[in-house]
Amino acid sequence: MRLSVSLGLWQDRPASEALVTARAADELGFPELWVGEMATYDAFALATAIGLATRRIRLTVGPLAVAVRDPMMIAMGAASVADLTGRQVDVAIGTSSPLVVEGWHGRSRARPATALREAVQALRPLLDGERSAYAGSCVASNGYRLRLPAPRSRLTVAAFGPSAVRTAALADRMVLNLVTPASAARLARTVNRAVTVAAWVIAAVDPDREAIDRIRRAVVGYLAAPGYGEMFAEAGFADVVAFARTLPHPRELLEAVPDELVASVALLGDAAEVRERLSAYAEAGVDEVALVPVSTDRDPGGTATLKTLAP
């Protein structure tokens, strides 16, 4: 199974640690780095900085929210990073959350499944250097062609629900986030096997309390969400999910999250235990695990975890 690296973009850590993680991934020989965006750096700006600060690692920018960035913006951004860095640049897209799309950006997130499918159809020719000629019900672009060399990016769809998984069949790769091996296996079985199945999995080798608590904070927002709640219930945490769906104060919910729940969707333990856990994802049909290394005071940028798991 192929191992790549995804930036954690931990919101309670210095934003500049993204470059620490990126340099380590490059120096340790990982073939690819996923560059997303949260509340700090613009993804294309960060990818350009990483491309200029590293030697050879391939970059995947995203997932980018299709309700926020239109196909022309995405194609221009990918071509810009590729031209400025001389690096292969791929693209990942998804629907993102109501908080980001409707709250932060003030955009409509109506019909997200349709918007995602149409974005894939509109993006493919643009990334290959063709003139846009697409008019969907949610996404449209007509008459634009890249003035920079076409990046010919691989296209990845972030998926979890059935509609997004069907759309991923139109792309080159499907990426899953925060999944147990059992859930990954079900999703992998539903997609065309010509499509690569990747999973972002949070990793911490020999984790300390800070690392585990950081993952607990990252997981807590998913517990009540449709699909995710059922996944955690299946993993043995139905009581925590039921409590989450009563909408308690976030601090109360965080206190109710056991370490075992965190371990169900993460790579935790010593090196042997983490590699055994990686094997479970491989057996589930995952072709690529993107390690999301936990950054802590003891391990800034998660570099020690990456050194242990380097190819």
mmCIF file of C-alpha atoms in Angstrom:
data_model
loop_
_atom_site.group_PDB
_atom_site.id
_atom_site.type_symbol
_atom_site.label_atom_id
_atom_site.label_comp_id
_atom_site.label_asym_id
_atom_site.label_seq_id
_atom_site.Cartn_x
_atom_site.Cartn_y
_atom_site.Cartn_z
ATOM 1 C CA MET A 1 0.000 0.000 0.000
ATOM 2 C CA ARG A 2 1.277 3.435 -0.942
ATOM 3 C CA LEU A 3 1.965 5.968 1.812
ATOM 4 C CA SER A 4 1.701 9.707 1.250
ATOM 5 C CA VAL A 5 1.438 12.643 3.669
ATOM 6 C CA SER A 6 -1.332 15.164 4.297
ATOM 7 C CA LEU A 7 -0.847 18.401 6.210
ATOM 8 C CA GLY A 8 -2.764 18.399 9.479
ATOM 9 C CA LEU A 9 -3.216 22.184 9.593
ATOM 10 C CA TRP A 10 -3.841 21.865 13.326
ATOM 11 C CA GLN A 11 -5.624 25.027 14.380
ATOM 12 C CA ASP A 12 -4.049 25.136 17.842
ATOM 13 C CA ARG A 13 -0.498 24.851 16.473
ATOM 14 C CA PRO A 14 1.609 27.477 14.619
ATOM 15 C CA ALA A 15 0.488 27.667 10.987
ATOM 16 C CA SER A 16 4.119 27.651 9.807
ATOM 17 C CA GLU A 17 4.499 24.049 10.987
ATOM 18 C CA ALA A 18 2.907 23.075 7.668
ATOM 19 C CA LEU A 19 6.262 23.834 6.051
ATOM 20 C CA VAL A 20 8.064 21.742 8.674
ATOM 21 C CA THR A 21 5.866 18.760 7.810
ATOM 22 C CA ALA A 22 6.261 19.376 4.079
ATOM 23 C CA ARG A 23 10.056 19.525 4.189
ATOM 24 C CA ALA A 24 10.207 16.364 6.283
ATOM 25 C CA ALA A 25 7.897 14.493 3.891
ATOM 26 C CA ASP A 26 10.068 15.525 0.954
ATOM 27 C CA GLU A 27 13.375 14.679 2.623
ATOM 28 C CA LEU A 28 12.117 11.290 3.844
ATOM 29 C CA GLY A 29 11.076 10.189 0.367
ATOM 30 C CA PHE A 30 7.286 10.254 0.572
ATOM 31 C CA PRO A 31 5.991 10.540 -3.014
ATOM 32 C CA GLU A 32 3.128 12.985 -2.464
ATOM 33 C CA LEU A 33 1.905 15.744 -0.157
ATOM 34 C CA TRP A 34 -1.741 16.774 0.195
ATOM 35 C CA VAL A 35 -2.127 20.530 0.762
ATOM 36 C CA GLY A 36 -5.568 21.501 2.048
ATOM 37 C CA GLU A 37 -6.846 24.667 3.615
ATOM 38 C CA MET A 38 -8.649 25.478 6.835
ATOM 39 C CA ALA A 39 -8.585 28.911 8.437
ATOM 40 C CA THR A 40 -5.000 30.031 7.802
ATOM 41 C CA TYR A 41 -3.143 29.759 4.493
ATOM 42 C CA ASP A 42 -4.755 29.815 1.076
ATOM 43 C CA ALA A 43 -4.112 26.342 -0.361
ATOM 44 C CA PHE A 44 -2.540 27.521 -3.632
ATOM 45 C CA ALA A 45 -0.305 30.016 -1.836
ATOM 46 C CA LEU A 46 0.834 27.346 0.619
ATOM 47 C CA ALA A 47 1.410 24.815 -2.172
ATOM 48 C CA THR A 48 3.579 27.331 -4.018
ATOM 49 C CA ALA A 49 5.639 28.017 -0.883
ATOM 50 C CA ILE A 50 6.052 24.270 -0.343
ATOM 51 C CA GLY A 51 7.051 23.675 -3.949
ATOM 52 C CA LEU A 52 9.766 26.317 -3.654
ATOM 53 C CA ALA A 53 10.980 24.952 -0.303
ATOM 54 C CA THR A 54 11.195 21.266 -1.320
ATOM 55 C CA ARG A 55 12.963 19.312 -4.031
ATOM 56 C CA ARG A 56 10.729 16.740 -5.657
ATOM 57 C CA ILE A 57 7.513 15.818 -3.811
ATOM 58 C CA ARG A 58 4.326 15.749 -5.871
ATOM 59 C CA LEU A 59 1.570 18.078 -4.649
ATOM 60 C CA THR A 60 -2.161 17.554 -4.428
ATOM 61 C CA VAL A 61 -4.064 20.739 -3.618
ATOM 62 C CA GLY A 62 -7.345 20.308 -1.803
ATOM 63 C CA PRO A 63 -9.968 19.230 -1.181
ATOM 64 C CA LEU A 64 -11.277 22.535 -2.448
ATOM 65 C CA ALA A 65 -14.938 23.352 -1.834
ATOM 66 C CA VAL A 66 -16.803 23.374 -5.143
ATOM 67 C CA ALA A 67 -19.388 25.833 -3.808
ATOM 68 C CA VAL A 68 -16.590 28.319 -3.089
ATOM 69 C CA ARG A 69 -14.081 27.861 -5.928
ATOM 70 C CA ASP A 70 -15.379 27.573 -9.480
ATOM 71 C CA PRO A 71 -13.702 25.344 -12.112
ATOM 72 C CA MET A 72 -11.818 28.219 -13.745
ATOM 73 C CA MET A 73 -10.361 29.332 -10.378
ATOM 74 C CA ILE A 74 -9.283 25.779 -9.560
ATOM 75 C CA ALA A 75 -7.690 25.146 -12.958
ATOM 76 C CA MET A 76 -5.898 28.515 -12.912
ATOM 77 C CA GLY A 77 -4.666 27.880 -9.369
ATOM 78 C CA ALA A 78 -3.302 24.416 -10.192
ATOM 79 C CA ALA A 79 -1.619 25.686 -13.350
ATOM 80 C CA SER A 80 -0.117 28.604 -11.422
ATOM 81 C CA VAL A 81 1.426 26.378 -8.755
ATOM 82 C CA ALA A 82 2.753 23.952 -11.371
ATOM 83 C CA ASP A 83 4.308 26.733 -13.447
ATOM 84 C CA LEU A 84 5.837 28.606 -10.499
ATOM 85 C CA THR A 85 7.297 25.517 -8.836
ATOM 86 C CA GLY A 86 8.021 23.184 -11.752
ATOM 87 C CA ARG A 87 6.218 20.483 -9.777
ATOM 88 C CA GLN A 88 3.437 18.069 -10.714
ATOM 89 C CA VAL A 89 0.231 19.424 -9.164
ATOM 90 C CA ASP A 90 -2.959 17.431 -8.739
ATOM 91 C CA VAL A 91 -6.362 18.602 -7.528
ATOM 92 C CA ALA A 92 -8.841 17.312 -4.949
ATOM 93 C CA ILE A 93 -12.379 18.644 -4.580
ATOM 94 C CA GLY A 94 -15.252 18.123 -2.182
ATOM 95 C CA THR A 95 -18.408 19.729 -0.849
ATOM 96 C CA SER A 96 -16.952 20.958 2.487
ATOM 97 C CA SER A 97 -19.244 21.770 5.411
ATOM 98 C CA PRO A 98 -22.134 24.213 5.926
ATOM 99 C CA LEU A 99 -19.972 26.090 8.451
ATOM 100 C CA VAL A 100 -17.289 26.795 5.846
ATOM 101 C CA VAL A 101 -19.467 27.303 2.773
ATOM 102 C CA GLU A 102 -22.499 29.088 4.219
ATOM 103 C CA GLY A 103 -20.992 30.577 7.369
ATOM 104 C CA TRP A 104 -17.471 31.645 6.465
ATOM 105 C CA HIS A 105 -18.016 32.307 2.757
ATOM 106 C CA GLY A 106 -21.683 33.264 2.716
ATOM 107 C CA ARG A 107 -22.313 30.973 -0.261
ATOM 108 C CA SER A 108 -25.152 28.602 -0.935
ATOM 109 C CA ARG A 109 -24.441 24.910 -0.373
ATOM 110 C CA ALA A 110 -27.656 23.845 -2.101
ATOM 111 C CA ARG A 111 -27.594 20.542 -4.001
ATOM 112 C CA PRO A 112 -24.032 19.645 -3.008
ATOM 113 C CA ALA A 113 -24.079 16.249 -4.729
ATOM 114 C CA THR A 114 -25.033 17.831 -8.061
ATOM 115 C CA ALA A 115 -22.453 20.591 -7.663
ATOM 116 C CA LEU A 116 -19.708 18.050 -6.969
ATOM 117 C CA ARG A 117 -20.563 15.912 -9.983
ATOM 118 C CA GLU A 118 -20.759 18.913 -12.289
ATOM 119 C CA ALA A 119 -17.471 20.299 -10.965
ATOM 120 C CA VAL A 120 -15.714 17.068 -11.936
ATOM 121 C CA GLN A 121 -17.212 17.230 -15.436
ATOM 122 C CA ALA A 122 -16.289 20.893 -15.880
ATOM 123 C CA LEU A 123 -12.784 20.621 -14.431
ATOM 124 C CA ARG A 124 -11.418 17.717 -16.424
ATOM 125 C CA PRO A 125 -11.149 19.493 -19.802
ATOM 126 C CA LEU A 126 -9.870 22.706 -18.200
ATOM 127 C CA LEU A 127 -7.036 20.873 -16.422
ATOM 128 C CA ASP A 128 -6.120 19.258 -19.751
ATOM 129 C CA GLY A 129 -5.830 22.654 -21.451
ATOM 130 C CA GLU A 130 -9.120 22.602 -23.351
ATOM 131 C CA ARG A 131 -11.490 25.562 -23.664
ATOM 132 C CA SER A 132 -14.339 25.412 -21.159
ATOM 133 C CA ALA A 133 -17.803 24.703 -22.494
ATOM 134 C CA TYR A 134 -19.881 23.439 -19.632
ATOM 135 C CA ALA A 135 -23.247 24.591 -18.367
ATOM 136 C CA GLY A 136 -24.735 22.592 -15.519
ATOM 137 C CA SER A 137 -27.486 23.463 -13.111
ATOM 138 C CA CYS A 138 -25.009 24.370 -10.324
ATOM 139 C CA VAL A 139 -21.649 24.777 -12.079
ATOM 140 C CA ALA A 140 -20.797 26.510 -15.341
ATOM 141 C CA SER A 141 -17.767 27.768 -17.279
ATOM 142 C CA ASN A 142 -17.624 28.802 -20.890
ATOM 143 C CA GLY A 143 -14.931 30.219 -23.144
ATOM 144 C CA TYR A 144 -11.893 30.026 -20.839
ATOM 145 C CA ARG A 145 -8.654 28.246 -21.673
ATOM 146 C CA LEU A 146 -5.512 28.225 -19.556
ATOM 147 C CA ARG A 147 -2.815 30.641 -20.740
ATOM 148 C CA LEU A 148 -0.247 28.683 -18.711
ATOM 149 C CA PRO A 149 0.809 25.126 -19.564
ATOM 150 C CA ALA A 150 -1.962 22.712 -18.674
ATOM 151 C CA PRO A 151 -1.150 20.875 -15.417
ATOM 152 C CA ARG A 152 -2.978 17.715 -16.574
ATOM 153 C CA SER A 153 -3.756 17.068 -12.941
ATOM 154 C CA ARG A 154 -5.117 13.874 -11.519
ATOM 155 C CA LEU A 155 -8.541 14.615 -10.090
ATOM 156 C CA THR A 156 -9.558 13.350 -6.644
ATOM 157 C CA VAL A 157 -13.011 13.472 -5.057
ATOM 158 C CA ALA A 158 -13.418 13.569 -1.282
ATOM 159 C CA ALA A 159 -16.267 11.178 -0.547
ATOM 160 C CA PHE A 160 -18.225 9.592 2.268
ATOM 161 C CA GLY A 161 -21.905 9.511 1.304
ATOM 162 C CA PRO A 162 -23.321 7.421 -1.585
ATOM 163 C CA SER A 163 -23.691 10.357 -4.006
ATOM 164 C CA ALA A 164 -20.082 11.489 -3.563
ATOM 165 C CA VAL A 165 -18.852 7.912 -3.975
ATOM 166 C CA ARG A 166 -20.733 7.671 -7.290
ATOM 167 C CA THR A 167 -19.153 10.945 -8.404
ATOM 168 C CA ALA A 168 -15.702 9.636 -7.450
ATOM 169 C CA ALA A 169 -16.142 7.005 -10.159
ATOM 170 C CA LEU A 170 -15.791 9.858 -12.680
ATOM 171 C CA ALA A 171 -12.435 10.918 -11.203
ATOM 172 C CA ASP A 172 -9.005 9.327 -10.857
ATOM 173 C CA ARG A 173 -9.098 8.853 -7.117
ATOM 174 C CA MET A 174 -11.495 8.818 -4.180
ATOM 175 C CA VAL A 175 -10.282 9.983 -0.778
ATOM 176 C CA LEU A 176 -11.932 9.097 2.515
ATOM 177 C CA ASN A 177 -11.470 11.002 5.750
ATOM 178 C CA LEU A 178 -11.758 9.767 9.321
ATOM 179 C CA VAL A 179 -12.862 6.212 8.593
ATOM 180 C CA THR A 180 -12.457 2.922 10.376
ATOM 181 C CA PRO A 181 -11.055 0.044 8.297
ATOM 182 C CA ALA A 182 -14.534 -1.543 8.262
ATOM 183 C CA SER A 183 -16.129 1.625 6.895
ATOM 184 C CA ALA A 184 -13.308 2.029 4.359
ATOM 185 C CA ALA A 185 -13.902 -1.524 3.148
ATOM 186 C CA ARG A 186 -17.595 -0.860 2.467
ATOM 187 C CA LEU A 187 -16.877 2.366 0.609
ATOM 188 C CA ALA A 188 -14.042 0.806 -1.411
ATOM 189 C CA ARG A 189 -16.354 -1.971 -2.581
ATOM 190 C CA THR A 190 -18.851 0.530 -4.001
ATOM 191 C CA VAL A 191 -16.489 2.439 -6.287
ATOM 192 C CA ASN A 192 -15.161 1.423 -9.696
ATOM 193 C CA ARG A 193 -11.886 -0.391 -9.042
ATOM 194 C CA ALA A 194 -10.225 1.615 -11.805
ATOM 195 C CA VAL A 195 -10.408 4.470 -9.290
ATOM 196 C CA THR A 196 -7.685 4.606 -6.645
ATOM 197 C CA VAL A 197 -8.994 4.573 -3.072
ATOM 198 C CA ALA A 198 -7.082 6.765 -0.642
ATOM 199 C CA ALA A 199 -7.705 7.518 3.027
ATOM 200 C CA TRP A 200 -6.422 10.314 5.233
ATOM 201 C CA VAL A 201 -5.550 8.726 8.568
ATOM 202 C CA ILE A 202 -4.253 10.671 11.562
ATOM 203 C CA ALA A 203 -1.007 9.167 12.844
ATOM 204 C CA ALA A 204 1.079 9.463 16.002
ATOM 205 C CA VAL A 205 3.806 6.963 16.809
ATOM 206 C CA ASP A 206 4.377 6.616 20.565
ATOM 207 C CA PRO A 207 1.779 9.327 21.231
ATOM 208 C CA ASP A 208 1.776 11.403 24.396
ATOM 209 C CA ARG A 209 -1.290 12.858 26.091
ATOM 210 C CA GLU A 210 -1.097 16.034 24.011
ATOM 211 C CA ALA A 211 -1.231 14.054 20.765
ATOM 212 C CA ILE A 212 -4.234 11.976 21.811
ATOM 213 C CA ASP A 213 -6.126 14.990 23.090
ATOM 214 C CA ARG A 214 -5.457 16.851 19.850
ATOM 215 C CA ILE A 215 -7.065 14.005 17.901
ATOM 216 C CA ARG A 216 -9.984 13.883 20.344
ATOM 217 C CA ARG A 217 -10.680 17.543 19.587
ATOM 218 C CA ALA A 218 -10.511 16.841 15.846
ATOM 219 C CA VAL A 219 -12.944 13.918 16.073
ATOM 220 C CA VAL A 220 -15.580 15.428 18.333
ATOM 221 C CA GLY A 221 -17.287 17.459 15.585
ATOM 222 C CA TYR A 222 -18.031 14.320 13.568
ATOM 223 C CA LEU A 223 -19.769 12.272 16.258
ATOM 224 C CA ALA A 224 -23.305 13.519 15.616
ATOM 225 C CA ALA A 225 -22.963 13.810 11.835
ATOM 226 C CA PRO A 226 -25.054 11.506 9.632
ATOM 227 C CA GLY A 227 -23.008 8.538 8.487
ATOM 228 C CA TYR A 228 -20.107 9.265 10.799
ATOM 229 C CA GLY A 229 -22.246 8.742 13.884
ATOM 230 C CA GLU A 230 -23.393 5.369 12.566
ATOM 231 C CA MET A 231 -19.774 4.420 11.816
ATOM 232 C CA PHE A 232 -18.686 5.212 15.383
ATOM 233 C CA ALA A 233 -21.707 3.359 16.763
ATOM 234 C CA GLU A 234 -20.753 0.307 14.720
ATOM 235 C CA ALA A 235 -17.243 0.557 16.169
ATOM 236 C CA GLY A 236 -18.703 0.199 19.655
ATOM 237 C CA PHE A 237 -19.374 3.770 20.705
ATOM 238 C CA ALA A 238 -23.154 4.066 20.291
ATOM 239 C CA ASP A 239 -23.471 5.638 23.734
ATOM 240 C CA VAL A 240 -21.100 8.467 22.814
ATOM 241 C CA VAL A 241 -22.939 9.056 19.527
ATOM 242 C CA ALA A 242 -26.310 9.124 21.293
ATOM 243 C CA PHE A 243 -24.945 11.670 23.755
ATOM 244 C CA ALA A 244 -23.501 13.782 20.920
ATOM 245 C CA ARG A 245 -26.913 13.891 19.258
ATOM 246 C CA THR A 246 -28.441 15.463 22.361
ATOM 247 C CA LEU A 247 -26.275 18.504 21.457
ATOM 248 C CA PRO A 248 -24.404 18.871 24.753
ATOM 249 C CA HIS A 249 -21.901 21.650 25.381
ATOM 250 C CA PRO A 250 -18.754 20.887 23.326
ATOM 251 C CA ARG A 251 -16.670 20.657 26.505
ATOM 252 C CA GLU A 252 -18.993 18.004 27.929
ATOM 253 C CA LEU A 253 -18.904 16.028 24.700
ATOM 254 C CA LEU A 254 -15.120 16.197 24.520
ATOM 255 C CA GLU A 255 -14.884 14.807 28.054
ATOM 256 C CA ALA A 256 -17.102 11.881 26.987
ATOM 257 C CA VAL A 257 -14.832 10.810 24.109
ATOM 258 C CA PRO A 258 -12.697 7.829 25.190
ATOM 259 C CA ASP A 259 -9.219 7.185 23.830
ATOM 260 C CA GLU A 260 -10.507 3.940 22.319
ATOM 261 C CA LEU A 261 -12.844 5.892 20.035
ATOM 262 C CA VAL A 262 -9.928 7.977 18.804
ATOM 263 C CA ALA A 263 -7.916 4.818 18.133
ATOM 264 C CA SER A 264 -10.712 3.417 15.933
ATOM 265 C CA VAL A 265 -9.989 6.015 13.226
ATOM 266 C CA ALA A 266 -6.291 6.746 13.817
ATOM 267 C CA LEU A 267 -2.861 5.158 13.743
ATOM 268 C CA LEU A 268 -1.698 5.144 17.357
ATOM 269 C CA GLY A 269 0.874 3.122 19.278
ATOM 270 C CA ASP A 270 4.428 2.025 18.807
ATOM 271 C CA ALA A 271 5.870 1.439 15.340
ATOM 272 C CA ALA A 272 4.770 -2.207 15.184
ATOM 273 C CA GLU A 273 1.228 -1.396 16.287
ATOM 274 C CA VAL A 274 0.905 1.411 13.740
ATOM 275 C CA ARG A 275 2.163 -0.807 10.914
ATOM 276 C CA GLU A 276 -0.301 -3.519 11.931
ATOM 277 C CA ARG A 277 -3.061 -0.929 11.814
ATOM 278 C CA LEU A 278 -1.901 0.157 8.353
ATOM 279 C CA SER A 279 -2.251 -3.456 7.238
ATOM 280 C CA ALA A 280 -5.902 -3.362 8.294
ATOM 281 C CA TYR A 281 -6.522 -0.461 5.905
ATOM 282 C CA ALA A 282 -4.693 -2.300 3.117
ATOM 283 C CA GLU A 283 -6.836 -5.389 3.692
ATOM 284 C CA ALA A 284 -9.919 -3.145 3.548
ATOM 285 C CA GLY A 285 -9.086 -2.221 -0.056
ATOM 286 C CA VAL A 286 -7.385 1.133 0.560
ATOM 287 C CA ASP A 287 -4.690 1.688 -2.074
ATOM 288 C CA GLU A 288 -3.098 4.715 -0.422
ATOM 289 C CA VAL A 289 -2.984 6.002 3.141
ATOM 290 C CA ALA A 290 -2.201 9.690 3.490
ATOM 291 C CA LEU A 291 -0.601 10.001 6.904
ATOM 292 C CA VAL A 292 -1.785 13.058 8.835
ATOM 293 C CA PRO A 293 0.982 13.405 11.434
ATOM 294 C CA VAL A 294 -0.011 14.914 14.755
ATOM 295 C CA SER A 295 1.997 17.985 15.692
ATOM 296 C CA THR A 296 2.867 18.466 19.358
ATOM 297 C CA ASP A 297 5.386 20.287 21.511
ATOM 298 C CA ARG A 298 7.401 17.067 21.650
ATOM 299 C CA ASP A 299 7.082 16.427 17.919
ATOM 300 C CA PRO A 300 6.595 19.708 15.984
ATOM 301 C CA GLY A 301 5.186 19.058 12.531
ATOM 302 C CA GLY A 302 4.876 15.351 13.311
ATOM 303 C CA THR A 303 8.341 14.739 11.900
ATOM 304 C CA ALA A 304 9.232 11.929 14.315
ATOM 305 C CA THR A 305 6.130 10.003 13.253
ATOM 306 C CA LEU A 306 7.029 10.509 9.589
ATOM 307 C CA LYS A 307 10.612 9.310 10.172
ATOM 308 C CA THR A 308 9.335 6.112 11.743
ATOM 309 C CA LEU A 309 6.883 5.374 8.920
ATOM 310 C CA ALA A 310 8.964 6.633 5.980
ATOM 311 C CA PRO A 311 9.012 4.383 2.897
#
